[in-house]
mmCIF file of C-alpha atoms in Angstrom:
data_model
loop_
_atom_site.group_PDB
_atom_site.id
_atom_site.type_symbol
_atom_site.label_atom_id
_atom_site.label_comp_id
_atom_site.label_asym_id
_atom_site.label_seq_id
_atom_site.Cartn_x
_atom_site.Cartn_y
_atom_site.Cartn_z
ATOM 1 C CA ALA A 838 -13.805 2.401 1.779
ATOM 2 C CA ARG A 839 -15.787 3.348 -1.326
ATOM 3 C CA LEU A 840 -12.403 3.265 -3.279
ATOM 4 C CA ILE A 841 -11.671 -0.189 -2.176
ATOM 5 C CA GLN A 842 -15.248 -1.351 -3.284
ATOM 6 C CA VAL A 843 -14.828 0.120 -6.649
ATOM 7 C CA LEU A 844 -11.649 -1.703 -7.043
ATOM 8 C CA GLY A 845 -13.080 -4.942 -6.439
ATOM 9 C CA ILE A 846 -10.087 -6.089 -4.475
ATOM 10 C CA ARG A 847 -9.934 -9.811 -3.936
ATOM 11 C CA ASP A 848 -7.682 -12.041 -1.829
ATOM 12 C CA GLY A 849 -4.118 -11.935 -3.238
ATOM 13 C CA ASP A 850 -4.649 -9.084 -5.655
ATOM 14 C CA ARG A 851 -1.486 -6.988 -6.076
ATOM 15 C CA VAL A 852 -2.211 -3.389 -5.477
ATOM 16 C CA LEU A 853 0.023 -0.256 -5.904
ATOM 17 C CA VAL A 854 -0.533 2.806 -3.742
ATOM 18 C CA LEU A 855 1.146 5.912 -4.797
ATOM 19 C CA GLY A 856 0.979 8.527 -1.948
ATOM 20 C CA ALA A 857 1.002 6.189 1.149
ATOM 21 C CA GLY A 858 0.597 9.187 3.548
ATOM 22 C CA SER A 859 0.040 7.740 7.064
ATOM 23 C CA GLY A 860 -0.463 4.254 5.600
ATOM 24 C CA TYR A 861 -4.201 4.063 6.490
ATOM 25 C CA GLY A 862 -5.596 3.374 3.001
ATOM 26 C CA ALA A 863 -2.603 0.995 2.296
ATOM 27 C CA THR A 864 -3.288 -0.943 5.536
ATOM 28 C CA VAL A 865 -6.979 -1.174 4.883
ATOM 29 C CA LEU A 866 -6.299 -2.745 1.331
ATOM 30 C CA ALA A 867 -4.044 -5.305 3.112
ATOM 31 C CA ARG A 868 -6.393 -6.227 5.785
ATOM 32 C CA CYS A 869 -8.861 -6.917 2.757
ATOM 33 C CA GLY A 870 -6.569 -9.556 1.433
ATOM 34 C CA ALA A 871 -4.641 -7.495 -0.919
ATOM 35 C CA ARG A 872 -0.766 -7.733 -1.316
ATOM 36 C CA VAL A 873 0.083 -3.976 -1.361
ATOM 37 C CA VAL A 874 3.092 -1.910 -2.261
ATOM 38 C CA ALA A 875 2.617 1.548 -0.944
ATOM 39 C CA VAL A 876 5.106 4.497 -2.298
ATOM 40 C CA GLU A 877 5.574 7.789 -0.302
ATOM 41 C CA ASP A 878 8.015 10.462 -1.100
ATOM 42 C CA ASP A 879 7.806 12.443 2.021
ATOM 43 C CA PRO A 880 10.190 10.945 4.757
ATOM 44 C CA GLU A 881 8.061 12.341 7.658
ATOM 45 C CA LEU A 882 4.886 10.653 6.311
ATOM 46 C CA MET A 883 6.870 7.471 5.622
ATOM 47 C CA ALA A 884 8.024 7.217 9.224
ATOM 48 C CA ILE A 885 4.426 7.768 10.288
ATOM 49 C CA ALA A 886 3.315 4.909 7.941
ATOM 50 C CA ARG A 887 5.980 2.596 9.189
ATOM 51 C CA ARG A 888 5.232 3.162 12.887
ATOM 52 C CA ALA A 889 1.413 3.001 12.346
ATOM 53 C CA THR A 890 1.567 -0.361 10.544
ATOM 54 C CA ILE A 891 3.754 -2.284 12.765
ATOM 55 C CA GLY A 892 1.964 -5.148 14.131
ATOM 56 C CA VAL A 893 -1.286 -4.483 12.107
ATOM 57 C CA VAL A 894 -0.190 -6.039 8.803
ATOM 58 C CA THR A 895 2.411 -8.433 7.916
ATOM 59 C CA PRO A 896 5.436 -7.417 5.621
ATOM 60 C CA ASP A 897 4.230 -9.698 3.197
ATOM 61 C CA ALA A 898 0.704 -8.122 2.890
ATOM 62 C CA LEU A 899 2.121 -4.556 2.817
ATOM 63 C CA ARG A 900 5.478 -3.307 1.616
ATOM 64 C CA LEU A 901 6.158 0.505 2.312
ATOM 65 C CA VAL A 902 8.572 1.957 -0.122
ATOM 66 C CA ALA A 903 10.304 5.358 0.415
ATOM 67 C CA GLY A 904 10.755 7.191 -3.039
ATOM 68 C CA PRO A 905 9.587 9.080 -5.841
ATOM 69 C CA MET A 906 6.008 8.281 -6.794
ATOM 70 C CA ASN A 907 6.176 9.367 -10.361
ATOM 71 C CA GLY A 908 7.758 6.065 -11.561
ATOM 72 C CA GLY A 909 5.529 4.005 -9.584
ATOM 73 C CA HIS A 910 7.310 0.808 -8.363
ATOM 74 C CA ALA A 911 8.076 -1.539 -11.389
ATOM 75 C CA ALA A 912 10.081 -3.967 -9.310
ATOM 76 C CA ALA A 913 6.912 -5.458 -8.020
ATOM 77 C CA ALA A 914 4.854 -5.125 -10.997
ATOM 78 C CA PRO A 915 2.490 -6.243 -12.410
ATOM 79 C CA TYR A 916 -0.523 -4.780 -10.471
ATOM 80 C CA ASP A 917 -4.054 -5.713 -10.297
ATOM 81 C CA GLY A 918 -5.016 -2.232 -9.137
ATOM 82 C CA ILE A 919 -3.509 0.977 -8.787
#
C-alpha cells in the first residue's frame, strides 16, 4: 500500500509492474484506477496471477503479460509509473 501511495497513482494512469508474482500488487493498482501492464517470466506465477485476477479486475484495467522482464513491455508504453 505504501508503494502505491508513493507513486501517487491517479485514475487512468498507466503503470508497468515488472515481476507480477501472484498478481496482488497489480490488482491493487488496477482497483485504484490505474491501467496496469504486469509482466512475469515465471510460468507458474503467471498461471496463479491469471487465476487470481479473474472477475476481480477487467482486462482493460489489468493486462498480464508472460515474458522476460528485462525488456519491460514497450508495446504499451509510455507509462506514468513503473
